[in-house]
PDB file of C-alpha atoms in Angstrom:
ATOM      1  CA  UNK A   1       5.624  20.212  -4.598  1.00  0.00           C
ATOM      2  CA  UNK A   2       3.591  22.554  -6.835  1.00  0.00           C
ATOM      3  CA  UNK A   3       5.819  24.878  -8.806  1.00  0.00           C
ATOM      4  CA  UNK A   4       8.967  22.882  -8.147  1.00  0.00           C
ATOM      5  CA  UNK A   5      11.407  22.172 -10.957  1.00  0.00           C
ATOM      6  CA  UNK A   6      10.508  19.502 -13.435  1.00  0.00           C
ATOM      7  CA  UNK A   7      11.535  16.058 -12.217  1.00  0.00           C
ATOM      8  CA  UNK A   8      12.490  13.417 -14.741  1.00  0.00           C
ATOM      9  CA  UNK A   9      11.298  10.008 -13.628  1.00  0.00           C
ATOM     10  CA  UNK A  10      12.646   6.846 -15.281  1.00  0.00           C
ATOM     11  CA  UNK A  11      10.129   4.031 -14.891  1.00  0.00           C
ATOM     12  CA  UNK A  12      10.961   0.369 -15.201  1.00  0.00           C
ATOM     13  CA  UNK A  13       8.441  -0.494 -17.854  1.00  0.00           C
ATOM     14  CA  UNK A  14       7.002   0.118 -21.273  1.00  0.00           C
ATOM     15  CA  UNK A  15       3.662  -1.307 -20.039  1.00  0.00           C
ATOM     16  CA  UNK A  16       0.951   1.280 -20.646  1.00  0.00           C
ATOM     17  CA  UNK A  17      -0.861   0.032 -17.547  1.00  0.00           C
ATOM     18  CA  UNK A  18       2.082   0.814 -15.239  1.00  0.00           C
ATOM     19  CA  UNK A  19       2.985   4.082 -16.999  1.00  0.00           C
ATOM     20  CA  UNK A  20      -0.626   5.303 -16.687  1.00  0.00           C
ATOM     21  CA  UNK A  21      -0.567   4.505 -12.976  1.00  0.00           C
ATOM     22  CA  UNK A  22       2.678   6.429 -12.409  1.00  0.00           C
ATOM     23  CA  UNK A  23       1.615   9.472 -14.465  1.00  0.00           C
ATOM     24  CA  UNK A  24      -1.792   9.678 -12.814  1.00  0.00           C
ATOM     25  CA  UNK A  25      -0.248   9.359  -9.355  1.00  0.00           C
ATOM     26  CA  UNK A  26       2.381  12.045  -9.916  1.00  0.00           C
ATOM     27  CA  UNK A  27      -0.359  14.407 -11.139  1.00  0.00           C
ATOM     28  CA  UNK A  28      -2.480  13.567  -8.078  1.00  0.00           C
ATOM     29  CA  UNK A  29       0.521  14.323  -5.837  1.00  0.00           C
ATOM     30  CA  UNK A  30       1.074  17.602  -7.729  1.00  0.00           C
ATOM     31  CA  UNK A  31       4.607  16.639  -8.711  1.00  0.00           C
ATOM     32  CA  UNK A  32       5.819  18.318 -11.874  1.00  0.00           C
ATOM     33  CA  UNK A  33       7.324  15.337 -13.696  1.00  0.00           C
ATOM     34  CA  UNK A  34       8.211  13.956 -17.063  1.00  0.00           C
ATOM     35  CA  UNK A  35       7.778  10.189 -17.026  1.00  0.00           C
ATOM     36  CA  UNK A  36       9.895   8.071 -19.354  1.00  0.00           C
ATOM     37  CA  UNK A  37       9.417   4.327 -19.630  1.00  0.00           C
ATOM     38  CA  UNK A  38      12.267   1.879 -20.210  1.00  0.00           C
ATOM     39  CA  UNK A  39      12.487  -1.851 -20.589  1.00  0.00           C
ATOM     40  CA  UNK A  40      14.296  -2.819 -17.399  1.00  0.00           C
ATOM     41  CA  UNK A  41      15.288  -6.285 -16.236  1.00  0.00           C
ATOM     42  CA  UNK A  42      14.103  -7.363 -12.811  1.00  0.00           C
ATOM     43  CA  UNK A  43      16.712 -10.076 -12.241  1.00  0.00           C
ATOM     44  CA  UNK A  44      14.042 -12.297 -10.678  1.00  0.00           C
ATOM     45  CA  UNK A  45      11.867 -15.075 -12.157  1.00  0.00           C
ATOM     46  CA  UNK A  46       9.058 -14.044 -14.522  1.00  0.00           C
ATOM     47  CA  UNK A  47       6.623 -14.922 -11.731  1.00  0.00           C
ATOM     48  CA  UNK A  48       8.264 -13.731  -8.507  1.00  0.00           C
ATOM     49  CA  UNK A  49       7.184 -15.588  -5.390  1.00  0.00           C
ATOM     50  CA  UNK A  50       7.807 -14.206  -1.908  1.00  0.00           C
ATOM     51  CA  UNK A  51       8.500 -10.726  -0.576  1.00  0.00           C
ATOM     52  CA  UNK A  52      12.268 -11.000  -1.115  1.00  0.00           C
ATOM     53  CA  UNK A  53      11.950 -11.686  -4.859  1.00  0.00           C
ATOM     54  CA  UNK A  54       9.308  -8.992  -5.255  1.00  0.00           C
ATOM     55  CA  UNK A  55      11.361  -6.317  -3.436  1.00  0.00           C
ATOM     56  CA  UNK A  56      14.547  -7.359  -5.270  1.00  0.00           C
ATOM     57  CA  UNK A  57      12.718  -7.185  -8.608  1.00  0.00           C
ATOM     58  CA  UNK A  58      11.336  -3.695  -7.916  1.00  0.00           C
ATOM     59  CA  UNK A  59      14.754  -2.444  -6.745  1.00  0.00           C
ATOM     60  CA  UNK A  60      16.544  -3.866  -9.787  1.00  0.00           C
ATOM     61  CA  UNK A  61      13.951  -2.377 -12.124  1.00  0.00           C
ATOM     62  CA  UNK A  62      14.364   1.083 -10.574  1.00  0.00           C
ATOM     63  CA  UNK A  63      18.177   0.831 -10.806  1.00  0.00           C
ATOM     64  CA  UNK A  64      18.100  -0.372 -14.403  1.00  0.00           C
ATOM     65  CA  UNK A  65      15.649   2.348 -15.450  1.00  0.00           C
ATOM     66  CA  UNK A  66      17.924   4.987 -13.876  1.00  0.00           C
ATOM     67  CA  UNK A  67      20.978   3.544 -15.638  1.00  0.00           C
ATOM     68  CA  UNK A  68      19.211   4.015 -18.987  1.00  0.00           C
ATOM     69  CA  UNK A  69      18.483   7.713 -18.413  1.00  0.00           C
ATOM     70  CA  UNK A  70      21.359   9.927 -17.292  1.00  0.00           C
ATOM     71  CA  UNK A  71      18.988  12.910 -16.953  1.00  0.00           C
ATOM     72  CA  UNK A  72      16.525  11.155 -14.634  1.00  0.00           C
ATOM     73  CA  UNK A  73      16.278  12.419 -11.069  1.00  0.00           C
ATOM     74  CA  UNK A  74      14.526   9.274  -9.848  1.00  0.00           C
ATOM     75  CA  UNK A  75      13.841   5.731 -10.902  1.00  0.00           C
ATOM     76  CA  UNK A  76      10.618   3.910 -10.117  1.00  0.00           C
ATOM     77  CA  UNK A  77      10.500   0.134 -10.065  1.00  0.00           C
ATOM     78  CA  UNK A  78       7.268  -1.811  -9.795  1.00  0.00           C
ATOM     79  CA  UNK A  79       7.263  -5.572  -9.369  1.00  0.00           C
ATOM     80  CA  UNK A  80       4.174  -7.711  -8.974  1.00  0.00           C
ATOM     81  CA  UNK A  81       4.346 -11.152  -7.499  1.00  0.00           C
ATOM     82  CA  UNK A  82       2.782 -13.820  -5.378  1.00  0.00           C
ATOM     83  CA  UNK A  83       3.157 -14.106  -1.626  1.00  0.00           C
ATOM     84  CA  UNK A  84       2.188 -17.278   0.222  1.00  0.00           C
ATOM     85  CA  UNK A  85       0.463 -16.784   3.570  1.00  0.00           C
ATOM     86  CA  UNK A  86      -0.355 -20.078   5.252  1.00  0.00           C
ATOM     87  CA  UNK A  87      -2.272 -22.175   2.748  1.00  0.00           C
ATOM     88  CA  UNK A  88      -3.326 -19.157   0.673  1.00  0.00           C
ATOM     89  CA  UNK A  89      -1.594 -17.129  -2.024  1.00  0.00           C
ATOM     90  CA  UNK A  90      -1.929 -13.414  -2.718  1.00  0.00           C
ATOM     91  CA  UNK A  91      -1.081 -11.106  -5.601  1.00  0.00           C
ATOM     92  CA  UNK A  92       0.844  -8.000  -4.476  1.00  0.00           C
ATOM     93  CA  UNK A  93       2.968  -5.273  -6.045  1.00  0.00           C
ATOM     94  CA  UNK A  94       5.947  -3.422  -4.599  1.00  0.00           C
ATOM     95  CA  UNK A  95       6.936   0.096  -5.650  1.00  0.00           C
ATOM     96  CA  UNK A  96      10.485   1.288  -5.008  1.00  0.00           C
ATOM     97  CA  UNK A  97      11.679   4.822  -5.758  1.00  0.00           C
ATOM     98  CA  UNK A  98      15.439   5.376  -5.999  1.00  0.00           C
ATOM     99  CA  UNK A  99      17.185   8.715  -6.193  1.00  0.00           C
ATOM    100  CA  UNK A 100      20.102   9.419  -8.514  1.00  0.00           C
ATOM    101  CA  UNK A 101      22.519   7.953  -5.926  1.00  0.00           C
ATOM    102  CA  UNK A 102      20.513   4.694  -6.008  1.00  0.00           C
ATOM    103  CA  UNK A 103      19.299   5.300  -2.450  1.00  0.00           C
ATOM    104  CA  UNK A 104      15.749   4.318  -1.538  1.00  0.00           C
ATOM    105  CA  UNK A 105      13.583   7.445  -1.642  1.00  0.00           C
ATOM    106  CA  UNK A 106      10.380   5.517  -1.054  1.00  0.00           C
ATOM    107  CA  UNK A 107       8.881   2.042  -0.804  1.00  0.00           C
ATOM    108  CA  UNK A 108       5.331   0.802  -0.585  1.00  0.00           C
ATOM    109  CA  UNK A 109       3.138  -2.185  -1.357  1.00  0.00           C
ATOM    110  CA  UNK A 110      -0.242  -2.504  -2.991  1.00  0.00           C
ATOM    111  CA  UNK A 111      -3.284  -4.065  -1.442  1.00  0.00           C
ATOM    112  CA  UNK A 112      -3.341  -7.819  -1.940  1.00  0.00           C
ATOM    113  CA  UNK A 113      -5.807 -10.063  -3.704  1.00  0.00           C
ATOM    114  CA  UNK A 114      -6.254 -13.749  -2.949  1.00  0.00           C
ATOM    115  CA  UNK A 115      -5.428 -15.998  -5.879  1.00  0.00           C
ATOM    116  CA  UNK A 116      -7.590 -19.089  -6.399  1.00  0.00           C
ATOM    117  CA  UNK A 117      -5.700 -22.357  -5.670  1.00  0.00           C
ATOM    118  CA  UNK A 118      -6.419 -23.766  -9.149  1.00  0.00           C
ATOM    119  CA  UNK A 119      -4.643 -20.741 -10.701  1.00  0.00           C
ATOM    120  CA  UNK A 120      -1.591 -21.282  -8.484  1.00  0.00           C
ATOM    121  CA  UNK A 121      -1.455 -24.896  -9.661  1.00  0.00           C
ATOM    122  CA  UNK A 122      -1.511 -23.782 -13.324  1.00  0.00           C
ATOM    123  CA  UNK A 123       1.403 -21.419 -12.742  1.00  0.00           C
ATOM    124  CA  UNK A 124       3.401 -23.900 -10.636  1.00  0.00           C
ATOM    125  CA  UNK A 125       2.751 -26.618 -13.226  1.00  0.00           C
ATOM    126  CA  UNK A 126       4.239 -24.413 -15.938  1.00  0.00           C
ATOM    127  CA  UNK A 127       1.080 -24.128 -18.018  1.00  0.00           C
ATOM    128  CA  UNK A 128       1.198 -20.311 -17.716  1.00  0.00           C
ATOM    129  CA  UNK A 129       4.239 -18.093 -17.146  1.00  0.00           C
ATOM    130  CA  UNK A 130       2.612 -15.712 -14.681  1.00  0.00           C
ATOM    131  CA  UNK A 131      -0.624 -14.445 -13.231  1.00  0.00           C
ATOM    132  CA  UNK A 132      -0.984 -11.736 -15.880  1.00  0.00           C
ATOM    133  CA  UNK A 133      -0.888 -14.326 -18.672  1.00  0.00           C
ATOM    134  CA  UNK A 134      -3.483 -16.423 -16.824  1.00  0.00           C
ATOM    135  CA  UNK A 135      -5.770 -13.373 -16.686  1.00  0.00           C
ATOM    136  CA  UNK A 136      -5.386 -12.817 -20.430  1.00  0.00           C
ATOM    137  CA  UNK A 137      -5.951 -16.444 -21.363  1.00  0.00           C
ATOM    138  CA  UNK A 138      -8.636 -17.543 -18.913  1.00  0.00           C
ATOM    139  CA  UNK A 139     -10.161 -14.192 -17.995  1.00  0.00           C
ATOM    140  CA  UNK A 140     -10.157 -12.830 -21.552  1.00  0.00           C
ATOM    141  CA  UNK A 141      -8.866  -9.422 -20.434  1.00  0.00           C
ATOM    142  CA  UNK A 142      -6.834  -7.229 -22.800  1.00  0.00           C
ATOM    143  CA  UNK A 143      -3.956  -6.276 -20.529  1.00  0.00           C
ATOM    144  CA  UNK A 144      -2.117  -8.552 -18.133  1.00  0.00           C
ATOM    145  CA  UNK A 145      -4.511  -7.525 -15.383  1.00  0.00           C
ATOM    146  CA  UNK A 146      -5.413 -10.283 -12.934  1.00  0.00           C
ATOM    147  CA  UNK A 147      -7.196  -7.764 -10.681  1.00  0.00           C
ATOM    148  CA  UNK A 148      -9.631  -6.881 -13.471  1.00  0.00           C
ATOM    149  CA  UNK A 149     -10.329 -10.563 -14.053  1.00  0.00           C
ATOM    150  CA  UNK A 150     -10.573 -11.600 -10.385  1.00  0.00           C
ATOM    151  CA  UNK A 151     -12.842  -8.645  -9.529  1.00  0.00           C
ATOM    152  CA  UNK A 152     -15.122  -9.477 -12.472  1.00  0.00           C
ATOM    153  CA  UNK A 153     -14.259  -6.196 -14.239  1.00  0.00           C
ATOM    154  CA  UNK A 154     -14.920  -4.032 -11.160  1.00  0.00           C
ATOM    155  CA  UNK A 155     -11.339  -2.946 -10.356  1.00  0.00           C
ATOM    156  CA  UNK A 156      -8.174  -2.557 -12.405  1.00  0.00           C
ATOM    157  CA  UNK A 157      -4.603  -3.309 -11.384  1.00  0.00           C
ATOM    158  CA  UNK A 158      -3.542   0.265 -12.146  1.00  0.00           C
ATOM    159  CA  UNK A 159      -5.835   1.453  -9.298  1.00  0.00           C
ATOM    160  CA  UNK A 160      -3.839  -0.663  -6.823  1.00  0.00           C
ATOM    161  CA  UNK A 161      -0.557   0.447  -8.391  1.00  0.00           C
ATOM    162  CA  UNK A 162      -1.559   4.111  -8.140  1.00  0.00           C
ATOM    163  CA  UNK A 163      -2.027   3.768  -4.392  1.00  0.00           C
ATOM    164  CA  UNK A 164       1.288   1.926  -3.994  1.00  0.00           C
ATOM    165  CA  UNK A 165       3.158   4.611  -5.991  1.00  0.00           C
ATOM    166  CA  UNK A 166       1.401   7.390  -4.073  1.00  0.00           C
ATOM    167  CA  UNK A 167       2.398   5.944  -0.705  1.00  0.00           C
ATOM    168  CA  UNK A 168       5.980   5.403  -1.893  1.00  0.00           C
ATOM    169  CA  UNK A 169       6.110   9.169  -2.567  1.00  0.00           C
ATOM    170  CA  UNK A 170       5.530  10.035   1.105  1.00  0.00           C
ATOM    171  CA  UNK A 171       9.145   9.835   2.322  1.00  0.00           C
ATOM    172  CA  UNK A 172      10.856  12.020  -0.278  1.00  0.00           C
ATOM    173  CA  UNK A 173       8.080  14.092  -1.812  1.00  0.00           C
ATOM    174  CA  UNK A 174       4.881  14.405   0.187  1.00  0.00           C
ATOM    175  CA  UNK A 175       5.995  14.606   3.830  1.00  0.00           C
ATOM    176  CA  UNK A 176       9.768  14.295   4.175  1.00  0.00           C
ATOM    177  CA  UNK A 177       9.686  16.010   7.595  1.00  0.00           C
ATOM    178  CA  UNK A 178       7.848  13.026   9.050  1.00  0.00           C
ATOM    179  CA  UNK A 179      10.764  10.759   8.055  1.00  0.00           C
ATOM    180  CA  UNK A 180      13.572  12.820   9.630  1.00  0.00           C
TER     181      UNK A 180
END
C-alpha cells in the first residue's frame, strides 16, 4: 500500500488509547492514512456481554463514524466487551472496518484476558459501569485499561487493539488476493 492515495479513516472514538492504536497500526501496515476520531454511539449496553453485542457495537460504531465524515473512505469501529466461556469470563475487543458502502472490509478480534470472578460480580451488581471503570477505580490506572491493571503494568490494551486492527486490515488492504 506504500505510495497509494491518502485514505481518510473515520474512527469510532475520541479515546486517545484507541486512536493511538489505529494510527500506529496503519503506519505499521504502511497505509497512507489520515485518522479522524468521532464520538460514535455503539447502540449496545455500556458493558457489552457476548459476541453478538460486541460485534453489533463495533459495526454500529464504524457506521456512525462514517456517517459523521462524508470524506472518509473507511470507518473503523472497535468495541470491547465480556464473553462468558463456561464458568469463566474474558475481556475481548472486536474491530470492524467498513467501506464507504457500509460493507465489511475487515473484521478481527483481540486476544482475550480472563476477568477475575469478583470483578464480574462488581459489574453485574451495578457497582461499576464497565471493566474500564473498574480498572481506573481499583487498579489506579489512568486510562480505562483493564489489561494494564490485570497484567500488573506489563501490557497495555492498545497493544491488543493494534493486533486486532492489523488483522482486520488483511482482507481489504494487506492481502486482498487471498480473500477472492
